[in-house]
């Protein structure tokens, strides 16, 4: 074999090796969570999905039902809060021509991506604390308790907004100029024009939502000072959103650090469920964004 | 329909993009129900004049407009003028056929009426869509597949769809920015015959760099060069007895840019 071929094969080998090294952590993570999690879920199926946390230090397997419910409530609520804000901010920034405020919206929202999420939770806590004081002085009660599903959802929404916003702003800016002119030439307002453009970039809108939701699903830090966590099912009533609530991430965090074998096992199960939701979300959004409507 | 076209008066129009003056004082008087062609080489400012008429230049933050445009007595750049109302009064067709590709044929035509709440019932909208598609000579080709995404039509059909979309707002004038430059000869011929028929119901302002097209369809021609009006007059006169040497050079294809 001549040296040129030798160098070529050597190069390919190096690339293959680097590829394996870079991809390994992802597969390792999925494999470890899947192996550890599936055996736990299998040992109490389907009870693991709806039962509450087991008694600590026993052989009981229990379940993570309240955490799943909490995550679903928190993330849906956060999505409902974040989506319209992010979309309108993106419309404002892209369609307010000649406006400094539009530029400021864009720059500041993009900067928010870099905010440590624990700070987001802390600042929501701090803001609600101040609101308590201020409203208290004039004899009113703060409608949003500091430790509640609502405050948790607000914190998650703040984490989500810049991710959704960035995608949609980039999408709106990518709308071809001739299409933009066509829509405006029909006498549409900026809002209506933007809504039509959103139809044009719907794949981007779906991806934006998926990224935002995926981000909120995996967040723990912003919930410490807000949702606070709960290991029991919340009573389903009008006050539900005004009480502390658990989440899969908080459940995993607490149980994994507990030192009780059966809690640590349960946290593996919870991790698998969380990972499955994320992967499903990713796949569904891919399918939706490629479908012609 | 009997709907009458609008007259358009352009007075000392000047347009800047940033520091660059693109239109350097152009005045044009466009009578109603004619095909008025703005002709000139690429980069002469033809499209900019067109976009000044319906205030589409508002979309470009770096553009600055001076002078007046008066459509049927409405001062387009007046203090009380509403750009959205101006754009409703003046339809536009672009160089690249630009229907919204994922929207159906029907929805593309219905877009303007829906955006501006021009119709009260589904029946009225159906009739309007049909009327616009018939006017654009597209109805027979698409009547059985109105639900098809507009992106599936051929280039020529897409351009006629865009004309129908503009017509569906019942505008008084239509601005056409080189509407055939991306079409084959067959598509071009159909659009050209359509243009001459459209003046029955509205005023057509056509922009083209193609002198043959200008001579085929226009009643009046304005020759624009480097942001200035060189010569304007009835088509028959401009093409047979041009007064300006530049105009003559351009129409005989001897202009060296």
Short mmCIF file of C-alpha atoms in Angstrom, two decimals:
data_model
loop_
_atom_site.label_atom_id
_atom_site.label_comp_id
_atom_site.label_asym_id
_atom_site.label_seq_id
_atom_site.Cartn_x
_atom_site.Cartn_y
_atom_site.Cartn_z
CA UNK A 1 0.00 0.00 0.00
CA UNK A 2 1.38 3.43 -0.95
CA UNK A 3 1.63 6.26 1.53
CA UNK A 4 -1.24 8.29 0.01
CA UNK A 5 -3.72 5.49 0.64
CA UNK A 6 -2.24 4.88 4.04
CA UNK A 7 -2.69 8.52 5.03
CA UNK A 8 -6.20 8.48 3.64
CA UNK A 9 -7.20 5.45 5.71
CA UNK A 10 -5.50 6.89 8.74
CA UNK A 11 -7.46 10.12 8.29
CA UNK A 12 -10.73 8.23 7.96
CA UNK A 13 -9.89 6.27 11.10
CA UNK A 14 -9.28 9.48 13.05
CA UNK A 15 -12.57 10.95 11.86
CA UNK A 16 -14.49 7.78 12.71
CA UNK A 17 -12.92 7.77 16.15
CA UNK A 18 -13.77 11.41 16.77
CA UNK A 19 -17.31 10.75 15.59
CA UNK A 20 -17.72 7.88 18.05
CA UNK A 21 -16.23 9.95 20.88
CA UNK A 22 -18.57 12.85 20.21
CA UNK A 23 -21.68 10.76 19.80
CA UNK A 24 -20.91 8.35 22.64
CA UNK A 25 -22.16 10.52 25.55
CA UNK A 26 -25.58 10.92 23.93
CA UNK A 27 -26.06 7.21 23.42
CA UNK A 28 -24.54 6.41 26.78
CA UNK A 29 -26.98 8.78 28.46
CA UNK A 30 -29.99 7.35 26.66
CA UNK A 31 -28.81 3.76 27.25
CA UNK A 32 -28.09 4.19 30.96
CA UNK A 33 -31.38 5.95 31.62
CA UNK A 34 -33.24 3.38 29.57
CA UNK A 35 -31.63 0.35 31.22
CA UNK A 36 -31.94 1.63 34.79
CA UNK A 37 -35.33 3.22 34.27
CA UNK A 38 -37.09 0.44 32.39
CA UNK A 39 -36.41 -2.21 35.03
CA UNK A 40 -37.87 0.05 37.73
CA UNK A 41 -40.98 0.85 35.68
CA UNK A 42 -41.37 -2.83 34.77
CA UNK A 43 -41.25 -3.89 38.45
CA UNK A 44 -44.40 -1.84 39.14
CA UNK A 45 -46.23 -1.54 35.84
CA UNK A 46 -48.41 0.41 35.26
CA UNK A 47 -48.62 1.60 38.87
CA UNK A 48 -45.33 3.48 38.55
CA UNK A 49 -47.08 6.03 36.35
CA UNK A 50 -49.81 6.94 38.82
CA UNK A 51 -48.79 5.86 42.35
CA UNK A 52 -47.16 8.27 44.79
CA UNK A 53 -43.55 8.18 46.01
CA UNK A 54 -42.74 4.99 48.03
CA UNK A 55 -41.99 5.02 51.75
CA UNK A 56 -38.25 5.68 52.11
CA UNK A 57 -35.87 2.82 52.79
CA UNK A 58 -38.37 0.05 52.09
CA UNK A 59 -38.58 -2.49 49.29
CA UNK A 60 -41.65 -0.65 47.97
CA UNK A 61 -41.32 0.55 44.34
CA UNK A 62 -44.10 3.13 44.36
CA UNK A 63 -44.52 5.58 41.53
CA UNK A 64 -44.08 9.13 40.33
CA UNK A 65 -47.68 9.99 39.40
CA UNK A 66 -47.83 13.39 41.17
CA UNK A 67 -44.55 14.46 39.53
CA UNK A 68 -45.84 13.57 36.05
CA UNK A 69 -49.06 15.45 36.70
CA UNK A 70 -47.12 18.41 38.09
CA UNK A 71 -44.80 18.56 35.10
CA UNK A 72 -47.74 18.41 32.70
CA UNK A 73 -49.57 21.21 34.54
CA UNK A 74 -46.49 23.42 34.92
CA UNK A 75 -45.31 23.03 31.36
CA UNK A 76 -48.75 23.47 29.77
CA UNK A 77 -49.42 26.56 31.85
CA UNK A 78 -45.97 27.96 31.08
CA UNK A 79 -46.52 27.32 27.36
CA UNK A 80 -49.86 29.11 27.46
CA UNK A 81 -48.21 32.11 29.12
CA UNK A 82 -44.99 32.16 27.09
CA UNK A 83 -46.25 31.50 23.56
CA UNK A 84 -48.37 34.63 22.98
CA UNK A 85 -45.79 36.86 24.67
CA UNK A 86 -42.94 35.43 22.59
CA UNK A 87 -44.92 35.60 19.36
CA UNK A 88 -46.08 39.17 19.88
CA UNK A 89 -42.60 40.27 20.90
CA UNK A 90 -41.23 38.70 17.72
CA UNK A 91 -43.90 40.39 15.61
CA UNK A 92 -43.20 43.69 17.32
CA UNK A 93 -39.45 43.45 16.82
CA UNK A 94 -39.66 42.45 13.17
CA UNK A 95 -42.52 44.65 11.99
CA UNK A 96 -41.95 47.86 13.93
CA UNK A 97 -39.83 49.59 11.36
CA UNK A 98 -37.52 52.40 12.30
CA UNK A 99 -38.17 51.69 15.97
CA UNK A 100 -35.43 51.61 18.60
CA UNK A 101 -37.74 49.80 20.96
CA UNK A 102 -38.03 46.99 18.41
CA UNK A 103 -34.26 46.70 18.30
CA UNK A 104 -34.10 46.78 22.10
CA UNK A 105 -36.74 44.03 22.32
CA UNK A 106 -34.69 41.85 20.03
CA UNK A 107 -31.38 42.42 21.79
CA UNK A 108 -32.68 42.05 25.34
CA UNK A 109 -34.78 38.98 24.65
CA UNK A 110 -31.81 37.33 23.01
CA UNK A 111 -29.70 38.18 26.02
CA UNK A 112 -32.26 36.45 28.23
CA UNK A 113 -31.17 33.09 26.76
CA UNK A 114 -27.96 33.44 28.70
CA UNK A 115 -29.63 34.12 32.05
CA UNK A 116 -28.90 31.38 34.60
CA UNK A 117 -32.26 29.77 35.19
CA UNK A 118 -31.81 29.68 38.96
CA UNK A 119 -31.75 33.47 38.81
CA UNK A 120 -35.06 33.42 36.97
CA UNK A 121 -36.64 31.41 39.80
CA UNK A 122 -35.06 33.64 42.39
CA UNK A 123 -36.22 36.82 40.70
CA UNK A 124 -39.80 35.56 40.35
CA UNK A 125 -39.66 34.74 44.06
CA UNK A 126 -38.26 38.17 44.84
CA UNK A 127 -40.77 39.94 42.64
CA UNK A 128 -43.71 38.15 44.28
CA UNK A 129 -42.23 38.92 47.71
CA UNK A 130 -42.18 42.63 46.82
CA UNK A 131 -45.68 42.36 45.41
CA UNK A 132 -46.75 40.89 48.77
CA UNK A 133 -45.33 43.91 50.59
CA UNK A 134 -46.65 46.55 48.23
CA UNK A 135 -50.14 45.11 48.02
CA UNK A 136 -50.09 44.50 51.77
CA UNK A 137 -49.47 48.18 52.42
CA UNK A 138 -52.69 49.11 50.63
CA UNK A 139 -54.58 46.27 52.31
CA UNK A 140 -54.72 43.90 49.36
CA UNK A 141 -53.54 40.35 49.08
CA UNK A 142 -51.11 39.19 46.41
CA UNK A 143 -53.13 36.87 44.16
CA UNK A 144 -50.09 34.76 43.24
CA UNK A 145 -48.54 32.86 46.18
CA UNK A 146 -44.75 32.60 46.02
CA UNK A 147 -44.78 28.82 46.30
CA UNK A 148 -47.38 27.77 43.79
CA UNK A 149 -47.94 26.10 40.44
CA UNK A 150 -48.69 29.54 39.03
CA UNK A 151 -45.42 31.10 40.13
CA UNK A 152 -43.58 28.00 38.87
CA UNK A 153 -45.27 28.33 35.50
CA UNK A 154 -44.34 32.03 35.35
CA UNK A 155 -40.70 31.17 36.03
CA UNK A 156 -40.74 28.44 33.38
CA UNK A 157 -42.45 30.81 30.94
CA UNK A 158 -39.64 33.34 31.43
CA UNK A 159 -37.13 30.60 30.67
CA UNK A 160 -39.10 29.56 27.55
CA UNK A 161 -39.83 32.99 26.05
CA UNK A 162 -36.37 33.78 24.61
CA UNK A 163 -36.10 30.34 23.02
CA UNK A 164 -39.49 30.61 21.28
CA UNK A 165 -38.89 34.27 20.48
CA UNK A 166 -35.51 33.76 18.84
CA UNK A 167 -36.77 31.05 16.53
CA UNK A 168 -39.86 32.98 15.47
CA UNK A 169 -38.00 36.25 14.99
CA UNK A 170 -35.44 34.53 12.77
CA UNK A 171 -38.29 32.85 10.92
CA UNK A 172 -40.16 36.10 10.31
CA UNK A 173 -36.97 37.79 9.14
CA UNK A 174 -36.37 34.92 6.71
CA UNK A 175 -39.69 35.46 4.90
CA UNK A 176 -38.72 36.35 1.32
CA UNK A 177 -39.08 40.02 0.51
CA UNK A 178 -41.40 39.48 -2.44
CA UNK A 179 -43.84 37.57 -0.26
CA UNK A 180 -43.70 40.26 2.42
CA UNK A 181 -44.43 42.92 -0.19
CA UNK A 182 -47.30 40.85 -1.60
CA UNK A 183 -48.96 40.50 1.79
CA UNK A 184 -48.61 44.19 2.62
CA UNK A 185 -49.76 45.20 -0.88
CA UNK A 186 -53.12 43.59 -0.06
CA UNK A 187 -53.71 46.28 2.53
CA UNK A 188 -53.06 44.15 5.59
CA UNK A 189 -52.02 45.55 8.93
CA UNK A 190 -48.70 44.53 10.49
CA UNK A 191 -50.36 42.11 12.87
CA UNK A 192 -52.39 40.43 10.14
CA UNK A 193 -49.41 40.37 7.80
CA UNK A 194 -47.36 38.69 10.53
CA UNK A 195 -50.03 36.09 11.15
CA UNK A 196 -50.05 35.22 7.45
CA UNK A 197 -46.26 35.07 7.49
CA UNK A 198 -46.44 32.73 10.48
CA UNK A 199 -48.49 30.38 8.34
CA UNK A 200 -45.72 30.55 5.79
CA UNK A 201 -43.08 29.70 8.41
CA UNK A 202 -45.22 27.25 10.38
CA UNK A 203 -42.46 24.64 10.42
CA UNK A 204 -40.36 27.18 12.29
CA UNK A 205 -43.23 28.01 14.64
CA UNK A 206 -43.68 24.33 15.52
CA UNK A 207 -39.94 23.91 16.06
CA UNK A 208 -39.93 27.04 18.21
CA UNK A 209 -42.69 25.65 20.43
CA UNK A 210 -40.95 22.27 20.65
CA UNK A 211 -37.68 23.90 21.69
CA UNK A 212 -39.46 26.05 24.27
CA UNK A 213 -41.47 23.17 25.71
CA UNK A 214 -38.42 20.90 25.69
CA UNK A 215 -36.49 23.53 27.61
CA UNK A 216 -39.28 23.92 30.20
CA UNK A 217 -39.64 20.15 30.62
CA UNK A 218 -36.04 19.74 31.68
CA UNK A 219 -35.76 22.73 34.02
CA UNK A 220 -35.25 22.22 37.75
CA UNK A 221 -33.56 25.36 39.00
CA UNK A 222 -36.33 27.90 38.32
CA UNK A 223 -38.78 25.72 40.26
CA UNK A 224 -36.89 25.61 43.59
CA UNK A 225 -38.12 29.01 44.73
CA UNK A 226 -41.44 28.92 42.93
CA UNK A 227 -43.29 25.63 42.38
CA UNK A 228 -41.37 24.40 45.45
CA UNK A 229 -42.31 20.75 44.90
CA UNK A 230 -44.80 18.36 46.38
CA UNK A 231 -44.78 14.57 46.59
CA UNK A 232 -48.53 14.13 46.82
CA UNK A 233 -51.34 14.54 44.37
CA UNK A 234 -52.77 18.03 44.63
CA UNK A 235 -56.49 18.15 45.38
CA UNK A 236 -58.12 18.88 42.04
CA UNK A 237 -60.01 22.09 42.79
CA UNK A 238 -60.08 25.80 42.04
CA UNK A 239 -57.12 26.47 44.32
CA UNK A 240 -54.91 23.90 42.68
CA UNK A 241 -52.70 26.39 40.86
CA UNK A 242 -52.20 28.41 44.05
CA UNK A 243 -50.50 25.65 46.00
CA UNK A 244 -46.99 24.17 45.67
CA UNK A 245 -46.71 21.46 43.07
CA UNK A 246 -44.16 18.78 42.22
CA UNK A 247 -42.45 18.06 38.95
CA UNK A 248 -40.45 15.21 37.45
CA UNK A 249 -37.25 17.23 37.62
CA UNK A 250 -37.73 18.21 41.27
CA UNK A 251 -38.70 14.60 42.05
CA UNK A 252 -35.58 13.25 40.37
CA UNK A 253 -33.40 15.79 42.15
CA UNK A 254 -34.80 15.07 45.60
CA UNK A 255 -34.98 11.30 45.30
CA UNK A 256 -31.61 10.85 43.60
CA UNK A 257 -29.86 12.73 46.42
CA UNK A 258 -31.80 11.02 49.19
CA UNK A 259 -29.60 7.99 49.86
CA UNK A 260 -32.59 5.62 50.01
CA UNK A 261 -32.17 2.80 47.50
CA UNK A 262 -35.81 2.63 46.50
CA UNK A 263 -36.02 6.41 46.02
CA UNK A 264 -32.88 6.40 43.89
CA UNK A 265 -34.42 3.62 41.79
CA UNK A 266 -37.65 5.61 41.47
CA UNK A 267 -35.66 8.60 40.25
CA UNK A 268 -34.23 6.46 37.43
CA UNK A 269 -37.78 5.59 36.44
CA UNK A 270 -38.76 9.26 36.54
CA UNK A 271 -35.71 10.13 34.43
CA UNK A 272 -36.76 7.63 31.79
CA UNK A 273 -40.27 9.07 31.70
CA UNK A 274 -38.91 12.62 31.34
CA UNK A 275 -36.50 11.56 28.60
CA UNK A 276 -39.30 9.72 26.77
CA UNK A 277 -41.53 12.80 26.86
CA UNK A 278 -38.69 14.93 25.47
CA UNK A 279 -37.86 12.48 22.69
CA UNK A 280 -41.55 12.07 21.79
CA UNK A 281 -41.92 15.84 21.66
CA UNK A 282 -38.90 16.05 19.38
CA UNK A 283 -40.19 13.36 17.03
CA UNK A 284 -43.75 14.72 16.91
CA UNK A 285 -42.51 18.24 16.17
CA UNK A 286 -40.29 16.92 13.39
CA UNK A 287 -43.21 15.10 11.81
CA UNK A 288 -45.57 18.05 12.18
CA UNK A 289 -43.14 20.57 10.78
CA UNK A 290 -42.51 18.47 7.69
CA UNK A 291 -46.16 17.80 6.98
CA UNK A 292 -47.98 19.81 4.36
CA UNK A 293 -51.23 21.18 5.72
CA UNK B 1 -68.67 45.62 -13.58
CA UNK B 2 -68.54 49.19 -14.78
CA UNK B 3 -66.04 50.02 -12.05
CA UNK B 4 -63.96 52.95 -13.14
CA UNK B 5 -60.23 53.27 -12.75
CA UNK B 6 -58.41 55.91 -10.77
CA UNK B 7 -56.26 58.70 -12.08
CA UNK B 8 -52.82 58.96 -10.53
CA UNK B 9 -50.89 62.19 -10.22
CA UNK B 10 -47.21 62.09 -9.27
CA UNK B 11 -45.67 65.47 -8.47
CA UNK B 12 -41.94 66.02 -8.14
CA UNK B 13 -41.31 62.61 -6.57
CA UNK B 14 -37.94 62.16 -4.93
CA UNK B 15 -36.82 58.99 -3.20
CA UNK B 16 -33.67 58.33 -1.24
CA UNK B 17 -32.30 55.03 -0.04
CA UNK B 18 -30.04 56.12 2.76
CA UNK B 19 -27.95 58.92 1.28
CA UNK B 20 -28.41 57.81 -2.32
CA UNK B 21 -31.03 59.67 -4.33
CA UNK B 22 -32.77 57.08 -6.48
CA UNK B 23 -35.66 59.10 -7.91
CA UNK B 24 -34.65 62.64 -8.73
CA UNK B 25 -37.85 64.59 -9.19
CA UNK B 26 -40.31 62.72 -11.37
CA UNK B 27 -43.77 64.07 -12.26
CA UNK B 28 -46.29 61.92 -14.09
CA UNK B 29 -49.94 62.31 -14.85
CA UNK B 30 -51.67 58.98 -15.34
CA UNK B 31 -55.19 59.17 -16.75
CA UNK B 32 -57.88 56.70 -15.70
CA UNK B 33 -58.52 53.41 -17.52
CA UNK B 34 -55.34 53.28 -19.55
CA UNK B 35 -52.24 51.12 -19.63
CA UNK B 36 -49.47 53.45 -18.56
CA UNK B 37 -46.01 51.97 -18.94
CA UNK B 38 -42.95 53.08 -17.05
CA UNK B 39 -40.06 51.93 -19.20
CA UNK B 40 -36.36 52.09 -18.63
CA UNK B 41 -33.21 50.06 -18.12
CA UNK B 42 -32.59 47.99 -14.98
CA UNK B 43 -31.71 50.14 -12.02
CA UNK B 44 -33.29 53.28 -13.46
CA UNK B 45 -35.78 53.50 -10.59
CA UNK B 46 -38.94 52.16 -12.27
CA UNK B 47 -39.85 49.76 -9.47
CA UNK B 48 -39.18 52.42 -6.87
CA UNK B 49 -41.69 54.77 -8.49
CA UNK B 50 -44.24 51.96 -8.43
CA UNK B 51 -43.60 51.30 -4.74
CA UNK B 52 -43.95 54.97 -4.00
CA UNK B 53 -47.47 54.96 -5.44
CA UNK B 54 -48.85 52.42 -2.94
CA UNK B 55 -46.48 53.35 -0.11
CA UNK B 56 -44.82 49.96 -0.16
CA UNK B 57 -41.59 51.90 0.39
CA UNK B 58 -42.80 52.21 3.99
CA UNK B 59 -41.54 48.65 4.46
CA UNK B 60 -37.98 49.80 3.91
CA UNK B 61 -36.72 51.78 6.89
CA UNK B 62 -33.86 53.26 4.85
CA UNK B 63 -36.21 54.71 2.19
CA UNK B 64 -37.26 58.37 2.32
CA UNK B 65 -39.92 59.87 0.06
CA UNK B 66 -40.55 63.49 -0.93
CA UNK B 67 -43.13 64.92 -3.29
CA UNK B 68 -46.77 64.04 -3.73
CA UNK B 69 -48.78 61.17 -5.09
CA UNK B 70 -52.49 61.78 -5.57
CA UNK B 71 -54.78 58.89 -6.42
CA UNK B 72 -58.29 60.00 -7.32
CA UNK B 73 -57.92 63.08 -5.18
CA UNK B 74 -56.44 61.20 -2.22
CA UNK B 75 -53.06 62.56 -1.16
CA UNK B 76 -51.16 59.32 -0.52
CA UNK B 77 -48.48 60.98 1.60
CA UNK B 78 -50.85 63.43 3.28
CA UNK B 79 -51.03 63.66 7.05
CA UNK B 80 -54.34 61.86 7.25
CA UNK B 81 -53.56 59.21 4.62
CA UNK B 82 -53.80 55.60 5.72
CA UNK B 83 -51.24 53.44 3.87
CA UNK B 84 -53.44 50.37 4.31
CA UNK B 85 -56.38 52.12 2.65
CA UNK B 86 -54.10 53.27 -0.17
CA UNK B 87 -52.92 49.70 -0.75
CA UNK B 88 -56.52 48.47 -0.81
CA UNK B 89 -57.27 50.98 -3.56
CA UNK B 90 -54.22 49.98 -5.61
CA UNK B 91 -53.44 46.31 -6.30
CA UNK B 92 -49.95 45.10 -7.09
CA UNK B 93 -48.39 42.29 -9.10
CA UNK B 94 -44.71 41.48 -8.76
CA UNK B 95 -41.76 40.38 -10.83
CA UNK B 96 -41.61 36.94 -9.27
CA UNK B 97 -45.04 35.27 -9.08
CA UNK B 98 -45.56 35.26 -5.33
CA UNK B 99 -48.73 33.50 -4.23
CA UNK B 100 -48.43 32.05 -0.75
CA UNK B 101 -47.29 28.60 -1.84
CA UNK B 102 -48.84 26.50 0.93
CA UNK B 103 -52.18 28.31 0.77
CA UNK B 104 -54.83 27.00 -1.60
CA UNK B 105 -55.69 28.74 -4.86
CA UNK B 106 -59.00 29.85 -3.37
CA UNK B 107 -57.45 31.15 -0.15
CA UNK B 108 -54.84 33.14 -2.05
CA UNK B 109 -57.52 35.00 -3.99
CA UNK B 110 -59.71 35.35 -0.91
CA UNK B 111 -56.83 36.76 1.13
CA UNK B 112 -57.37 40.44 0.33
CA UNK B 113 -61.17 40.40 0.79
CA UNK B 114 -60.78 38.48 4.05
CA UNK B 115 -58.06 40.74 5.40
CA UNK B 116 -60.11 43.81 4.67
CA UNK B 117 -63.54 42.37 5.44
CA UNK B 118 -64.84 43.23 2.01
CA UNK B 119 -67.48 40.50 1.99
CA UNK B 120 -70.27 39.55 4.33
CA UNK B 121 -71.00 35.97 3.38
CA UNK B 122 -69.32 32.83 2.06
CA UNK B 123 -71.48 33.08 -1.05
CA UNK B 124 -70.35 36.62 -1.69
CA UNK B 125 -66.72 35.56 -1.25
CA UNK B 126 -67.19 32.59 -3.60
CA UNK B 127 -68.63 34.92 -6.23
CA UNK B 128 -65.82 37.42 -5.79
CA UNK B 129 -63.12 34.72 -6.06
CA UNK B 130 -64.78 33.38 -9.18
CA UNK B 131 -65.09 36.86 -10.69
CA UNK B 132 -61.41 37.62 -10.02
CA UNK B 133 -60.23 34.29 -11.42
CA UNK B 134 -62.38 34.76 -14.52
CA UNK B 135 -61.01 38.25 -15.03
CA UNK B 136 -57.51 36.82 -14.79
CA UNK B 137 -58.40 34.06 -17.28
CA UNK B 138 -57.51 31.39 -14.79
CA UNK B 139 -60.96 30.15 -13.76
CA UNK B 140 -61.32 27.46 -16.45
CA UNK B 141 -57.95 25.99 -15.56
CA UNK B 142 -58.45 25.84 -11.80
CA UNK B 143 -62.19 25.70 -11.14
CA UNK B 144 -62.03 21.97 -10.29
CA UNK B 145 -59.06 22.27 -7.95
CA UNK B 146 -59.49 25.46 -5.99
CA UNK B 147 -58.24 23.65 -2.89
CA UNK B 148 -54.88 22.83 -4.45
CA UNK B 149 -51.86 24.60 -2.93
CA UNK B 150 -50.97 27.57 -5.14
CA UNK B 151 -47.37 26.41 -5.29
CA UNK B 152 -48.42 23.52 -7.55
CA UNK B 153 -49.44 25.81 -10.43
CA UNK B 154 -47.11 26.64 -13.31
CA UNK B 155 -45.25 29.96 -13.27
CA UNK B 156 -47.66 31.60 -15.72
CA UNK B 157 -50.68 30.34 -13.80
CA UNK B 158 -49.18 31.58 -10.54
CA UNK B 159 -48.76 35.03 -12.04
CA UNK B 160 -52.37 35.08 -13.22
CA UNK B 161 -53.34 33.91 -9.73
CA UNK B 162 -51.48 36.93 -8.34
CA UNK B 163 -53.41 39.18 -10.72
CA UNK B 164 -56.65 37.58 -9.52
CA UNK B 165 -55.54 38.10 -5.93
CA UNK B 166 -55.01 41.80 -6.62
CA UNK B 167 -58.31 42.09 -8.53
CA UNK B 168 -60.31 40.46 -5.74
CA UNK B 169 -59.94 43.64 -3.70
CA UNK B 170 -61.71 45.53 -6.45
CA UNK B 171 -58.89 48.07 -6.72
CA UNK B 172 -59.12 51.16 -8.87
CA UNK B 173 -55.62 50.70 -10.21
CA UNK B 174 -53.13 47.88 -10.51
CA UNK B 175 -49.37 48.24 -10.37
CA UNK B 176 -47.42 45.63 -12.31
CA UNK B 177 -43.71 45.33 -11.68
CA UNK B 178 -42.22 43.47 -14.67
CA UNK B 179 -44.95 40.85 -14.41
CA UNK B 180 -43.65 38.71 -17.28
CA UNK B 181 -39.90 38.80 -16.72
CA UNK B 182 -39.94 35.32 -15.17
CA UNK B 183 -42.39 33.75 -17.62
CA UNK B 184 -42.01 31.86 -20.89
CA UNK B 185 -43.36 33.35 -24.17
CA UNK B 186 -46.73 31.61 -23.85
CA UNK B 187 -47.26 32.84 -20.30
CA UNK B 188 -46.08 36.30 -21.34
CA UNK B 189 -48.55 36.50 -24.25
CA UNK B 190 -51.47 35.59 -21.98
CA UNK B 191 -50.53 38.19 -19.40
CA UNK B 192 -50.09 40.85 -22.08
CA UNK B 193 -53.54 40.24 -23.57
CA UNK B 194 -54.91 40.27 -20.04
CA UNK B 195 -53.26 43.65 -19.35
CA UNK B 196 -54.97 45.30 -22.32
CA UNK B 197 -58.34 43.97 -21.15
CA UNK B 198 -57.87 45.07 -17.58
CA UNK B 199 -57.93 48.74 -18.50
CA UNK B 200 -61.64 48.34 -19.07
CA UNK B 201 -62.12 48.10 -15.31
CA UNK B 202 -59.13 49.87 -13.82
CA UNK B 203 -55.96 51.83 -14.45
CA UNK B 204 -52.88 49.73 -15.19
CA UNK B 205 -49.42 51.02 -14.33
CA UNK B 206 -46.91 48.67 -15.88
CA UNK B 207 -43.18 48.64 -15.28
CA UNK B 208 -41.01 46.94 -17.85
CA UNK B 209 -37.54 47.12 -19.33
CA UNK B 210 -38.85 45.38 -22.43
CA UNK B 211 -39.54 47.93 -25.18
CA UNK B 212 -41.46 45.43 -27.30
CA UNK B 213 -43.81 44.70 -24.46
CA UNK B 214 -44.25 48.41 -23.83
CA UNK B 215 -45.14 49.02 -27.47
CA UNK B 216 -47.57 46.07 -27.55
CA UNK B 217 -49.69 46.95 -24.56
CA UNK B 218 -49.35 50.63 -23.62
CA UNK B 219 -51.47 53.66 -24.23
CA UNK B 220 -48.89 55.93 -22.65
CA UNK B 221 -45.20 55.43 -22.05
CA UNK B 222 -42.84 57.20 -19.70
CA UNK B 223 -39.14 56.63 -20.25
CA UNK B 224 -37.13 56.77 -17.05
CA UNK B 225 -33.37 56.91 -16.97
CA UNK B 226 -31.18 57.25 -13.88
CA UNK B 227 -34.08 58.34 -11.68
CA UNK B 228 -35.23 61.06 -14.06
CA UNK B 229 -38.14 61.28 -16.44
CA UNK B 230 -36.67 61.60 -19.93
CA UNK B 231 -39.81 61.59 -22.00
CA UNK B 232 -43.49 60.81 -21.63
CA UNK B 233 -46.35 60.66 -24.09
CA UNK B 234 -48.80 58.50 -25.99
CA UNK B 235 -47.28 55.17 -26.92
CA UNK B 236 -47.77 55.78 -30.63
CA UNK B 237 -45.73 58.96 -30.45
CA UNK B 238 -42.92 57.65 -28.22
CA UNK B 239 -42.31 54.66 -30.43
CA UNK B 240 -42.53 56.47 -33.76
CA UNK B 241 -41.31 60.00 -33.14
CA UNK B 242 -39.35 60.15 -29.86
CA UNK B 243 -38.16 63.64 -29.07
CA UNK B 244 -35.22 62.72 -26.89
CA UNK B 245 -32.11 61.09 -28.21
CA UNK B 246 -31.85 58.82 -25.14
CA UNK B 247 -35.37 57.53 -25.70
CA UNK B 248 -34.62 56.81 -29.30
CA UNK B 249 -31.43 54.99 -28.38
CA UNK B 250 -33.27 52.90 -25.80
CA UNK B 251 -36.16 51.84 -28.01
CA UNK B 252 -33.89 51.00 -30.89
CA UNK B 253 -31.65 48.97 -28.58
CA UNK B 254 -28.59 51.11 -29.07
CA UNK B 255 -28.22 52.26 -25.51
CA UNK B 256 -24.94 51.37 -23.89
CA UNK B 257 -25.53 51.29 -20.17
#
